[in-house]
Amino acid sequence: MDYKSTMNLPQTEFPMRASLATREPEWLKYWEEIDVYGKTLEATKDAPPFILHDGPPYANGHIHMGTAFNKVFKDLIVKYKTMRGFYSPYVPGWDCHGQPIEHQVEKNLGPERMAEISRVDLRALCRDYAMRFVGVQSAEFQRLGVRGDFERPYLTLRPEYEAGNVRIFAELYRRGMIYKGSKPIHWCTRCKTALAEAEIEYGDETSDSIYVGFELIDPPDVFAAAGLPVSILIWTTTPWTLPANVAVTLAEDASYVGVVAGGKVLVFAEELVSQVAEVAGWERIEYVCGDDGEPARMRGSELAGLRYHQPIHADLEGVVITGPHVELSTGTGAVHTAPGHGEEDWLVGREFGLPSLMPVDDNGVFDGGGGRFAGMHVYKANPAIIDYLREEGSLLHAGTTSHSYPHCWRCKQKVIFRATEQWFVSMDHVDEGRPLREGALEAIGTVEWIPGWSVNRIRSMVADRPDWCISRQRAWGVPIPVFTCAACGETVANDETFEAVIRLFETEGADAWFIKDPSEYLPAGVTCPRCGGTTLTPEDDIVDVWWESGVSHTSVLDNYEELHRPAELYLEGSDQHRGWFQSALLTSVGAYNAAPYERVLTHGFIVDGDGRKMSKSLGNVISPLDVIEKSGADIIRLWAAAADYSQDVSISDEILDRTSEAYRRMRNTFRFLLSNLYDYEPSMAVEWEQMPEIDRYAMVKLADLVERVTRAYDEWKFHQVYRAVFDYCVVDLSSFYFDVLKDRLYSDAAGSLSRRSAQTVLSHILGALVRLVAPVLTFTSEEVWHFMPEKMREDLPSVQLAGWPVVEIPSAEEAARLRDSYRVVLEVRDVVTKALEDARNAKVVNKSQEAAIALTAPTDALDELTERGLEALAEMFIVSAVQIAEGDQISVAVEPASGEKCPRCWNYREIGVDPARPELCGRCAGVLADG
C-alpha cells in the first residue's frame, strides 16, 4: 500500500526560492492599488502620533548604499510604530537647492556657457536638474519598500517651503541674532563662495613649513646688546598669508630668549629652542646672555608693543601683542597674525584694534595688496614668497609638514580663510531673549539622544562653534531677504519688508526675487531708515543650504496638517551633528526657544568589509540598485536591520552573502509554518489546558520572543530584533520544536487533538512572526501574509494593517516552571544529539529513529526528565525508546532500537499490535482505522 497518501505531508504553494528581484515589484503595484499608505493612516487616525521627520537628501544623483541604509532605517521605524498603534505619517523630502546641484549643472554647461548664462536661466536649469533626480530617487526609495507620501513630498524649492526660510530669518533678525559683518570664513576659491563648518571636510595635506625672522625696529636692550640685528622668529604653514600680516602674537607668561644665528639675534620661546635648533640644524646654541652669564629672558608681556618691519611690505610696520591662543608644543611661540585670514587672529586683532587686511580676491588671487605677488594665485605664490624671504635673508628654514586641512565638501579643493563681508547668526549676542548658544545648550538637555553618548558630540559642537555664516555667493537657493539702500548702503529690513517677501515667495516662489523690482512687491512708503532713500536693491547672496534644510521644522512640520512640531524623531548619520541636527536646533531655538525634535537617532557611516570608506578609486563601492537587481530589496533591509548602527556599518559581497543565507533560513521557517497549516483554521484551535506540555512550552517561547523583540524595537536596538528572530527560527524552531513536531504533524490523524494542538501553536507562531519581521522584511512578510489561511488574515489586505502580535500565556507560574524544566531538558538533548551523531559516524545507527538510548543524569536533572515521561522524551530526542537512570553526570549510551520500522511513519516500534494492520505500528494502524 502507498502509505504516503495517508500522511499529512506539507502542502503549500509558497515558493522555496524567493526570487525577490522579480516578485517585489508586484507587491509595490499591489500596495499602490490598495493605497496601503492611506489605509494605515485611516486605521490609526485617532491613535497617539509618532512623527519621524525625514531629513532631505540632495536631489543630485542616484541613491547610494548610505542613503539606502538611512531610508530603510526610517521605514522600519515608521512601520513598527504604525503596527504598534501609533499614527505615523511619513512625508519624504528633498533638498533641491544649493551648491551640489549648481555645481553639477555648472559642470554640464562648461565654462563658456556658464560665463554667458543669466542667473534666472541658471536657476531654471538647476530646478530641472533637481526635479529630475527627485523623480529618480523617489522611485528608487520606493523600490526599497519605503512607504510614505511620495505623491506629496516636501521640496525645498517649493514656494511654501521657501517662504518658511523668510519667517525664521525675520524672527532671528528681529531678536538681533542676525548681523552683517566682515570676518574670516572658509572660502572656496573654486566655487567662489563662503562655506560653513558643516560644508567642510578635513583631509591630510602636505604644506610648506617656514621659519621667518621679523626684524624689530627698536629691540630690547638685553637682546640688542649683542650688537646684531634682532628679529622675532615666527613659524607658519601658510606663507601666502604673510602679505596680510599685521602682528606677532606671543604667550603672555612664556619666557622668550635670544639665540644668535646667521649674524642676527632670533627671539622666540625658550621652551622651543631645542626643537628649532634641530629643525635649523644648529650644532650648538648660542644664547644672548646677561651680565650673570645666564641667557637673557623676557616674558611675552614685556615684549608686547614692540614694532617690526613687515616681511613683505617694506613700508609697513607690525606690532607685537599677546594672546591666549599661543601654545608652546610646536613652532616658536611667536604666532604670525593676519586677522583677515584666521578666526583666532581675527579675534585677537579685534581685541587690539588691528586692521584686517584682505589682499586676496574671490578667485584666490592676490590684488594690489599682495605687493610684488599681485596677480598670483595664493598657492602658486607660496614658493615665490619663500624665495623672496630667502633672498631678503629673513628665512631661517623652509620645509614641509603633513597635517589635517579643510577642503570644500563639493569640489574637494583646499579652502582658504578669508575675511569678507557676510551675513552671520550670532551665537552669543541677542537683543531679545537669551543668546542662541545658551538656549541651544539648554534645549539639548531636553532631547533624548540615541545612542546616549551622542549628546556629548552635539553639545561640544554647539559649545565651541563660531558664529554661523549663512550667506553664500551662489545663484541656486533662497536669497537673504533684505535690501540695501542704493543711496547710502544702509540695510533695509523690517516687519513690513519681511511680510512682503513672504507673500511674494508664497505666491511666486523665490525666483521672483531675481526677476521683479522691489517696488513691485514692497508696500508703498518703505524707505531707508538712515537717509530716507526709496531705491532699494535686493541682496545678491543666498542662504546657506544648511539653513534651508534646518528650517524644515517650520516649512514642513508646521505646513503639513498630518505633522507637528516638535517631531518625535529626527534620524540621520552622525555627521549631521554639525549639519542638519544642529541647523534645525539653532533655527528652532532662535525662533521658538525650543528644540524641533524630542529625540535624535544617529547612525554610523557605510564602510566596506575592511572598514574603509566607499570609494570608486578603491573599487569597493556597492550599489544598492545592483543588489536589488540581483538579490532583492529585502536583503538590503535585512542587512540594515542586522547592523549595529551605533558604529560604522560594514558591507561587502561576503556580508551580503551571509545576509542572504540568514534570509533563506528565515524564509524556510515561514515555508514550514505555511505548509503545515493548509487544513487549519482558527476555529480548530486547541485550548491551553488540552495542549501537550511541549506545545505549551513552545507558546511560552513565542511569548518570550514577542516580548524580547518588542523591547528591542522600543529601545532602538534593531540588530537585536534581527538576532532574536534569527536565533528563534534556527535554534528554537528548526533545531528543536519543528524537528520534534514533524512526526506528530505528518503521522497523527489529521483532526486529532495532538495534531490540531501542534497546528494551533504553529498558527500562533506564524501570526506573530510575520508581524515581528514585517517592518524589516516588508516584501517577504506581505508574501507570507497572502499565503496564510484566509481566516487567519482577518480580512486585512496587508500585513502592514495587522497590528502588533500579542501572545497571552494563561499561567505565569506554569510559564516560569516550563522555562526552568526545559532548560534542563534541552541541555540533556544537546548531549543526546552529540551521542547520536557519534553513533551515526560509527555506523551503529543510520537515523536517530533507529536508536534507543540509555540516559544517566544527576538527581535534579533526573527529576525533570522523569516528570516528562519516557514517551515524551523519546519524541523530543527523536529516538525509538529512552531509559533513564541516576548518575554523577549526564551521559548517553546509544544502541539499535529493538522494534521494527513502521513503513508508514518510519519509526521503530512494536509492529502488529492491530491485527487489521499487522504491518504497522499501533499508532499508524489506529489512524488508518479511524479514517
mmCIF file of C-alpha atoms in Angstrom, residues 512-837:
data_model
loop_
_atom_site.group_PDB
_atom_site.id
_atom_site.type_symbol
_atom_site.label_atom_id
_atom_site.label_comp_id
_atom_site.label_asym_id
_atom_site.label_seq_id
_atom_site.Cartn_x
_atom_site.Cartn_y
_atom_site.Cartn_z
ATOM 1 C CA ALA A 512 10.618 86.323 -8.336
ATOM 2 C CA TRP A 513 13.338 87.924 -6.174
ATOM 3 C CA PHE A 514 15.695 87.864 -9.149
ATOM 4 C CA ILE A 515 13.090 88.966 -11.679
ATOM 5 C CA LYS A 516 10.966 91.654 -10.055
ATOM 6 C CA ASP A 517 11.941 95.107 -8.865
ATOM 7 C CA PRO A 518 11.350 95.588 -5.106
ATOM 8 C CA SER A 519 8.929 98.418 -5.900
ATOM 9 C CA GLU A 520 6.598 95.832 -7.431
ATOM 10 C CA TYR A 521 6.006 93.931 -4.193
ATOM 11 C CA LEU A 522 7.157 96.130 -1.279
ATOM 12 C CA PRO A 523 4.486 98.299 0.366
ATOM 13 C CA ALA A 524 4.410 101.955 -0.564
ATOM 14 C CA GLY A 525 6.295 104.077 1.911
ATOM 15 C CA VAL A 526 9.140 101.657 2.636
ATOM 16 C CA THR A 527 12.242 103.842 2.805
ATOM 17 C CA CYS A 528 15.795 103.739 4.081
ATOM 18 C CA PRO A 529 15.804 104.451 7.856
ATOM 19 C CA ARG A 530 19.047 106.399 7.550
ATOM 20 C CA CYS A 531 18.610 108.687 4.548
ATOM 21 C CA GLY A 532 15.001 108.182 3.503
ATOM 22 C CA GLY A 533 16.014 106.777 0.118
ATOM 23 C CA THR A 534 13.375 104.861 -1.828
ATOM 24 C CA THR A 535 15.573 102.976 -4.309
ATOM 25 C CA LEU A 536 16.273 99.615 -2.737
ATOM 26 C CA THR A 537 18.494 96.842 -4.083
ATOM 27 C CA PRO A 538 17.733 93.206 -3.161
ATOM 28 C CA GLU A 539 20.556 91.236 -1.540
ATOM 29 C CA ASP A 540 22.535 89.122 -4.023
ATOM 30 C CA ASP A 541 23.617 86.355 -1.641
ATOM 31 C CA ILE A 542 21.551 83.240 -0.915
ATOM 32 C CA VAL A 543 21.214 81.480 2.432
ATOM 33 C CA ASP A 544 23.359 78.537 3.457
ATOM 34 C CA VAL A 545 21.818 75.254 2.340
ATOM 35 C CA TRP A 546 22.025 74.007 5.940
ATOM 36 C CA TRP A 547 19.847 76.933 6.969
ATOM 37 C CA GLU A 548 17.363 75.871 4.297
ATOM 38 C CA SER A 549 17.175 72.266 5.450
ATOM 39 C CA GLY A 550 17.226 73.351 9.098
ATOM 40 C CA VAL A 551 14.003 75.375 8.823
ATOM 41 C CA SER A 552 12.009 72.296 7.751
ATOM 42 C CA HIS A 553 10.545 72.315 11.271
ATOM 43 C CA THR A 554 8.571 75.338 10.073
ATOM 44 C CA SER A 555 8.337 74.803 6.318
ATOM 45 C CA VAL A 556 7.248 71.164 6.714
ATOM 46 C CA LEU A 557 6.203 70.222 10.232
ATOM 47 C CA ASP A 558 4.062 73.349 10.559
ATOM 48 C CA ASN A 559 2.765 73.238 6.975
ATOM 49 C CA TYR A 560 1.560 69.624 6.689
ATOM 50 C CA GLU A 561 -1.697 69.012 8.518
ATOM 51 C CA GLU A 562 -0.750 65.450 9.491
ATOM 52 C CA LEU A 563 2.602 66.528 11.001
ATOM 53 C CA HIS A 564 3.511 68.605 14.020
ATOM 54 C CA ARG A 565 6.392 70.357 15.731
ATOM 55 C CA PRO A 566 8.325 69.160 17.601
ATOM 56 C CA ALA A 567 8.691 65.853 15.790
ATOM 57 C CA GLU A 568 9.068 62.736 17.870
ATOM 58 C CA LEU A 569 12.205 61.728 15.963
ATOM 59 C CA TYR A 570 14.942 63.055 13.681
ATOM 60 C CA LEU A 571 17.196 60.313 12.259
ATOM 61 C CA GLU A 572 20.341 60.767 10.158
ATOM 62 C CA GLY A 573 24.024 59.871 10.014
ATOM 63 C CA SER A 574 26.366 61.023 12.757
ATOM 64 C CA ASP A 575 27.832 63.741 10.504
ATOM 65 C CA GLN A 576 24.559 65.636 10.919
ATOM 66 C CA HIS A 577 25.501 66.661 14.454
ATOM 67 C CA ARG A 578 27.294 69.504 12.722
ATOM 68 C CA GLY A 579 24.798 69.629 9.846
ATOM 69 C CA TRP A 580 21.029 69.222 9.860
ATOM 70 C CA PHE A 581 20.579 68.354 13.540
ATOM 71 C CA GLN A 582 22.462 71.497 14.513
ATOM 72 C CA SER A 583 20.946 73.874 11.950
ATOM 73 C CA ALA A 584 17.471 72.648 12.907
ATOM 74 C CA LEU A 585 18.276 73.119 16.583
ATOM 75 C CA LEU A 586 19.684 76.627 16.173
ATOM 76 C CA THR A 587 16.890 77.942 13.941
ATOM 77 C CA SER A 588 14.205 76.402 16.154
ATOM 78 C CA VAL A 589 15.695 77.660 19.408
ATOM 79 C CA GLY A 590 16.303 81.050 17.794
ATOM 80 C CA ALA A 591 12.690 81.365 16.640
ATOM 81 C CA TYR A 592 10.724 79.313 19.199
ATOM 82 C CA ASN A 593 13.021 78.844 22.218
ATOM 83 C CA ALA A 594 12.679 75.062 21.897
ATOM 84 C CA ALA A 595 14.235 72.106 20.085
ATOM 85 C CA PRO A 596 12.400 70.923 16.953
ATOM 86 C CA TYR A 597 12.663 67.261 17.996
ATOM 87 C CA GLU A 598 12.008 65.131 21.059
ATOM 88 C CA ARG A 599 14.705 62.615 20.226
ATOM 89 C CA VAL A 600 17.559 62.259 17.738
ATOM 90 C CA LEU A 601 18.932 58.948 16.485
ATOM 91 C CA THR A 602 22.248 58.829 14.646
ATOM 92 C CA HIS A 603 23.893 56.013 12.749
ATOM 93 C CA GLY A 604 27.425 55.441 11.540
ATOM 94 C CA PHE A 605 28.831 55.638 8.030
ATOM 95 C CA ILE A 606 28.759 52.828 5.499
ATOM 96 C CA VAL A 607 32.192 51.250 5.008
ATOM 97 C CA ASP A 608 33.493 48.157 3.255
ATOM 98 C CA GLY A 609 34.293 44.851 4.912
ATOM 99 C CA ASP A 610 37.737 46.158 5.918
ATOM 100 C CA GLY A 611 36.325 49.333 7.445
ATOM 101 C CA ARG A 612 37.364 51.570 4.539
ATOM 102 C CA LYS A 613 35.238 54.381 3.154
ATOM 103 C CA MET A 614 33.424 53.544 -0.085
ATOM 104 C CA SER A 615 35.464 54.895 -2.984
ATOM 105 C CA LYS A 616 35.425 54.372 -6.745
ATOM 106 C CA SER A 617 39.216 54.540 -6.761
ATOM 107 C CA LEU A 618 39.376 51.652 -4.270
ATOM 108 C CA GLY A 619 36.816 49.699 -6.287
ATOM 109 C CA ASN A 620 34.816 48.866 -3.161
ATOM 110 C CA VAL A 621 31.576 50.678 -3.968
ATOM 111 C CA ILE A 622 28.452 48.509 -3.773
ATOM 112 C CA SER A 623 25.347 49.977 -5.364
ATOM 113 C CA PRO A 624 22.001 49.233 -3.708
ATOM 114 C CA LEU A 625 20.455 49.187 -7.174
ATOM 115 C CA ASP A 626 22.770 46.340 -8.184
ATOM 116 C CA VAL A 627 21.930 44.408 -5.009
ATOM 117 C CA ILE A 628 18.203 44.896 -5.641
ATOM 118 C CA GLU A 629 18.530 43.678 -9.206
ATOM 119 C CA LYS A 630 20.457 40.594 -8.127
ATOM 120 C CA SER A 631 19.028 39.665 -4.731
ATOM 121 C CA GLY A 632 16.092 41.927 -3.921
ATOM 122 C CA ALA A 633 15.443 44.836 -1.595
ATOM 123 C CA ASP A 634 14.616 42.636 1.407
ATOM 124 C CA ILE A 635 18.276 41.574 1.518
ATOM 125 C CA ILE A 636 19.304 45.219 1.890
ATOM 126 C CA ARG A 637 16.604 45.711 4.509
ATOM 127 C CA LEU A 638 17.745 42.664 6.474
ATOM 128 C CA TRP A 639 21.387 43.812 6.259
ATOM 129 C CA ALA A 640 20.371 47.252 7.540
ATOM 130 C CA ALA A 641 18.390 45.819 10.447
ATOM 131 C CA ALA A 642 21.175 43.413 11.399
ATOM 132 C CA ALA A 643 23.810 46.148 11.659
ATOM 133 C CA ASP A 644 24.829 47.807 14.904
ATOM 134 C CA TYR A 645 24.215 51.354 13.728
ATOM 135 C CA SER A 646 25.955 52.908 16.740
ATOM 136 C CA GLN A 647 29.234 52.388 14.879
ATOM 137 C CA ASP A 648 30.229 52.389 11.215
ATOM 138 C CA VAL A 649 28.282 49.793 9.223
ATOM 139 C CA SER A 650 30.206 47.360 7.033
ATOM 140 C CA ILE A 651 29.029 45.956 3.727
ATOM 141 C CA SER A 652 30.705 43.647 1.227
ATOM 142 C CA ASP A 653 29.772 40.811 -1.079
ATOM 143 C CA GLU A 654 30.660 38.376 1.676
ATOM 144 C CA ILE A 655 28.449 40.178 4.193
ATOM 145 C CA LEU A 656 25.580 40.240 1.699
ATOM 146 C CA ASP A 657 26.048 36.509 1.064
ATOM 147 C CA ARG A 658 25.770 35.864 4.805
ATOM 148 C CA THR A 659 22.681 38.052 4.910
ATOM 149 C CA SER A 660 21.146 36.092 2.040
ATOM 150 C CA GLU A 661 21.827 32.834 3.870
ATOM 151 C CA ALA A 662 20.182 34.199 7.018
ATOM 152 C CA TYR A 663 17.225 35.294 4.905
ATOM 153 C CA ARG A 664 16.970 31.783 3.427
ATOM 154 C CA ARG A 665 16.788 30.242 6.916
ATOM 155 C CA MET A 666 14.041 32.641 7.923
ATOM 156 C CA ARG A 667 12.125 32.090 4.695
ATOM 157 C CA ASN A 668 12.308 28.313 5.188
ATOM 158 C CA THR A 669 10.816 28.823 8.631
ATOM 159 C CA PHE A 670 7.818 30.556 7.086
ATOM 160 C CA ARG A 671 7.532 27.834 4.464
ATOM 161 C CA PHE A 672 7.407 25.124 7.119
ATOM 162 C CA LEU A 673 4.712 27.012 9.023
ATOM 163 C CA LEU A 674 2.590 27.628 5.940
ATOM 164 C CA SER A 675 2.985 24.084 4.617
ATOM 165 C CA ASN A 676 1.629 22.563 7.825
ATOM 166 C CA LEU A 677 -1.416 24.829 8.142
ATOM 167 C CA TYR A 678 -3.039 24.046 4.795
ATOM 168 C CA ASP A 679 -6.013 22.341 6.503
ATOM 169 C CA TYR A 680 -6.233 24.570 9.568
ATOM 170 C CA GLU A 681 -8.421 27.470 10.536
ATOM 171 C CA PRO A 682 -8.720 29.361 13.834
ATOM 172 C CA SER A 683 -11.931 27.561 14.834
ATOM 173 C CA MET A 684 -9.866 24.381 15.223
ATOM 174 C CA ALA A 685 -7.627 25.915 17.903
ATOM 175 C CA VAL A 686 -6.840 23.746 20.937
ATOM 176 C CA GLU A 687 -7.088 25.374 24.367
ATOM 177 C CA TRP A 688 -4.015 25.752 26.567
ATOM 178 C CA GLU A 689 -5.179 23.131 29.075
ATOM 179 C CA GLN A 690 -5.552 20.477 26.368
ATOM 180 C CA MET A 691 -2.155 21.056 24.779
ATOM 181 C CA PRO A 692 0.719 18.623 25.255
ATOM 182 C CA GLU A 693 3.351 20.113 27.509
ATOM 183 C CA ILE A 694 5.869 20.706 24.726
ATOM 184 C CA ASP A 695 3.280 22.776 22.852
ATOM 185 C CA ARG A 696 2.686 24.875 25.930
ATOM 186 C CA TYR A 697 6.441 25.341 26.229
ATOM 187 C CA ALA A 698 6.538 26.468 22.581
ATOM 188 C CA MET A 699 3.859 29.038 23.340
ATOM 189 C CA VAL A 700 5.944 30.329 26.264
ATOM 190 C CA LYS A 701 8.984 30.637 23.999
ATOM 191 C CA LEU A 702 6.884 32.531 21.449
ATOM 192 C CA ALA A 703 5.615 34.930 24.116
ATOM 193 C CA ASP A 704 9.207 35.465 25.252
ATOM 194 C CA LEU A 705 10.245 36.212 21.669
ATOM 195 C CA VAL A 706 7.479 38.779 21.183
ATOM 196 C CA GLU A 707 8.443 40.483 24.434
ATOM 197 C CA ARG A 708 12.152 40.487 23.580
ATOM 198 C CA VAL A 709 11.650 41.754 20.029
ATOM 199 C CA THR A 710 9.182 44.433 21.101
ATOM 200 C CA ARG A 711 11.585 45.668 23.751
ATOM 201 C CA ALA A 712 14.421 45.761 21.212
ATOM 202 C CA TYR A 713 12.306 47.808 18.785
ATOM 203 C CA ASP A 714 11.263 50.175 21.579
ATOM 204 C CA GLU A 715 14.869 50.615 22.679
ATOM 205 C CA TRP A 716 16.004 51.288 19.090
ATOM 206 C CA LYS A 717 18.206 48.166 19.108
ATOM 207 C CA PHE A 718 17.222 46.807 15.728
ATOM 208 C CA HIS A 719 20.189 44.458 15.426
ATOM 209 C CA GLN A 720 18.807 42.706 18.496
ATOM 210 C CA VAL A 721 15.491 42.322 16.680
ATOM 211 C CA TYR A 722 17.310 40.524 13.884
ATOM 212 C CA ARG A 723 19.366 38.400 16.272
ATOM 213 C CA ALA A 724 16.348 37.359 18.348
ATOM 214 C CA VAL A 725 14.249 36.402 15.319
ATOM 215 C CA PHE A 726 17.093 34.593 13.555
ATOM 216 C CA ASP A 727 18.070 32.593 16.641
ATOM 217 C CA TYR A 728 14.435 31.738 17.271
ATOM 218 C CA CYS A 729 13.991 30.443 13.727
ATOM 219 C CA VAL A 730 17.211 28.452 13.685
ATOM 220 C CA VAL A 731 17.574 27.266 17.285
ATOM 221 C CA ASP A 732 14.159 27.199 18.934
ATOM 222 C CA LEU A 733 12.174 26.157 15.884
ATOM 223 C CA SER A 734 14.261 24.448 13.219
ATOM 224 C CA SER A 735 16.662 22.651 15.552
ATOM 225 C CA PHE A 736 14.112 21.707 18.182
ATOM 226 C CA TYR A 737 10.395 22.303 18.002
ATOM 227 C CA PHE A 738 9.903 21.737 14.269
ATOM 228 C CA ASP A 739 12.194 18.712 14.393
ATOM 229 C CA VAL A 740 10.228 17.182 17.231
ATOM 230 C CA LEU A 741 6.866 18.117 15.730
ATOM 231 C CA LYS A 742 7.251 16.526 12.308
ATOM 232 C CA ASP A 743 6.225 13.019 13.349
ATOM 233 C CA ARG A 744 3.098 14.272 15.061
ATOM 234 C CA LEU A 745 2.176 16.620 12.208
ATOM 235 C CA TYR A 746 2.724 14.108 9.431
ATOM 236 C CA SER A 747 1.669 10.829 11.036
ATOM 237 C CA ASP A 748 -1.090 11.527 13.576
ATOM 238 C CA ALA A 749 -4.681 11.671 12.383
ATOM 239 C CA ALA A 750 -5.400 14.925 10.547
ATOM 240 C CA GLY A 751 -8.043 16.032 13.002
ATOM 241 C CA SER A 752 -6.502 14.552 16.124
ATOM 242 C CA LEU A 753 -6.065 16.631 19.231
ATOM 243 C CA SER A 754 -2.303 16.140 19.091
ATOM 244 C CA ARG A 755 -2.039 17.430 15.518
ATOM 245 C CA ARG A 756 -4.514 20.276 15.986
ATOM 246 C CA SER A 757 -2.601 21.335 19.094
ATOM 247 C CA ALA A 758 0.600 21.469 17.082
ATOM 248 C CA GLN A 759 -1.173 23.435 14.350
ATOM 249 C CA THR A 760 -2.598 25.812 16.930
ATOM 250 C CA VAL A 761 0.919 26.616 18.091
ATOM 251 C CA LEU A 762 2.183 26.899 14.524
ATOM 252 C CA SER A 763 -0.628 29.321 13.691
ATOM 253 C CA HIS A 764 0.321 31.482 16.671
ATOM 254 C CA ILE A 765 3.974 31.365 15.648
ATOM 255 C CA LEU A 766 3.144 32.260 12.055
ATOM 256 C CA GLY A 767 0.808 35.099 13.023
ATOM 257 C CA ALA A 768 3.344 36.572 15.438
ATOM 258 C CA LEU A 769 6.469 36.015 13.371
ATOM 259 C CA VAL A 770 5.078 37.559 10.180
ATOM 260 C CA ARG A 771 4.182 40.673 12.166
ATOM 261 C CA LEU A 772 7.501 40.851 14.020
ATOM 262 C CA VAL A 773 9.504 40.873 10.790
ATOM 263 C CA ALA A 774 7.078 42.998 8.741
ATOM 264 C CA PRO A 775 8.894 46.310 9.447
ATOM 265 C CA VAL A 776 12.133 44.752 8.176
ATOM 266 C CA LEU A 777 11.225 42.111 5.569
ATOM 267 C CA THR A 778 8.476 44.245 4.137
ATOM 268 C CA PHE A 779 8.087 42.326 0.856
ATOM 269 C CA THR A 780 8.529 38.813 2.229
ATOM 270 C CA SER A 781 6.111 39.388 5.108
ATOM 271 C CA GLU A 782 3.472 40.565 2.629
ATOM 272 C CA GLU A 783 4.034 37.459 0.530
ATOM 273 C CA VAL A 784 3.713 35.248 3.615
ATOM 274 C CA TRP A 785 0.569 37.102 4.662
ATOM 275 C CA HIS A 786 -1.160 36.306 1.404
ATOM 276 C CA PHE A 787 -0.255 32.599 1.618
ATOM 277 C CA MET A 788 -1.671 32.292 5.135
ATOM 278 C CA PRO A 789 -5.040 30.605 5.664
ATOM 279 C CA GLU A 790 -7.620 33.207 4.761
ATOM 280 C CA LYS A 791 -9.326 33.297 8.153
ATOM 281 C CA MET A 792 -6.010 33.925 9.875
ATOM 282 C CA ARG A 793 -5.711 37.176 7.887
ATOM 283 C CA GLU A 794 -8.832 38.646 9.486
ATOM 284 C CA ASP A 795 -9.970 40.215 6.187
ATOM 285 C CA LEU A 796 -6.956 42.563 6.243
ATOM 286 C CA PRO A 797 -5.488 43.249 2.777
ATOM 287 C CA SER A 798 -1.939 43.748 4.050
ATOM 288 C CA VAL A 799 0.238 42.637 6.936
ATOM 289 C CA GLN A 800 1.032 46.323 7.414
ATOM 290 C CA LEU A 801 -2.505 46.731 8.742
ATOM 291 C CA ALA A 802 -2.346 43.695 11.015
ATOM 292 C CA GLY A 803 -1.232 45.357 14.220
ATOM 293 C CA TRP A 804 1.353 44.018 16.637
ATOM 294 C CA PRO A 805 1.255 40.444 17.970
ATOM 295 C CA VAL A 806 0.166 39.671 21.494
ATOM 296 C CA VAL A 807 0.758 36.168 22.885
ATOM 297 C CA GLU A 808 -1.075 35.579 26.141
ATOM 298 C CA ILE A 809 0.050 32.816 28.471
ATOM 299 C CA PRO A 810 -2.764 31.884 30.902
ATOM 300 C CA SER A 811 -0.449 30.934 33.753
ATOM 301 C CA ALA A 812 2.682 32.921 34.551
ATOM 302 C CA GLU A 813 3.636 30.375 37.202
ATOM 303 C CA GLU A 814 3.425 27.491 34.758
ATOM 304 C CA ALA A 815 5.382 29.511 32.183
ATOM 305 C CA ALA A 816 8.212 30.005 34.677
ATOM 306 C CA ARG A 817 8.174 26.289 35.548
ATOM 307 C CA LEU A 818 8.304 25.308 31.866
ATOM 308 C CA ARG A 819 11.258 27.609 31.213
ATOM 309 C CA ASP A 820 13.194 26.047 34.096
ATOM 310 C CA SER A 821 12.261 22.486 33.196
ATOM 311 C CA TYR A 822 13.042 22.738 29.521
ATOM 312 C CA ARG A 823 16.322 24.449 30.218
ATOM 313 C CA VAL A 824 17.346 21.111 31.746
ATOM 314 C CA VAL A 825 15.677 19.044 29.040
ATOM 315 C CA LEU A 826 17.414 20.968 26.258
ATOM 316 C CA GLU A 827 20.772 20.658 27.993
ATOM 317 C CA VAL A 828 20.273 16.889 28.058
ATOM 318 C CA ARG A 829 19.046 16.930 24.449
ATOM 319 C CA ASP A 830 22.295 18.555 23.347
ATOM 320 C CA VAL A 831 24.213 15.641 24.906
ATOM 321 C CA VAL A 832 21.858 13.133 23.268
ATOM 322 C CA THR A 833 22.262 14.810 19.868
ATOM 323 C CA LYS A 834 26.063 14.608 20.149
ATOM 324 C CA ALA A 835 25.875 10.921 21.134
ATOM 325 C CA LEU A 836 23.576 10.148 18.194
ATOM 326 C CA GLU A 837 25.948 11.903 15.819
#
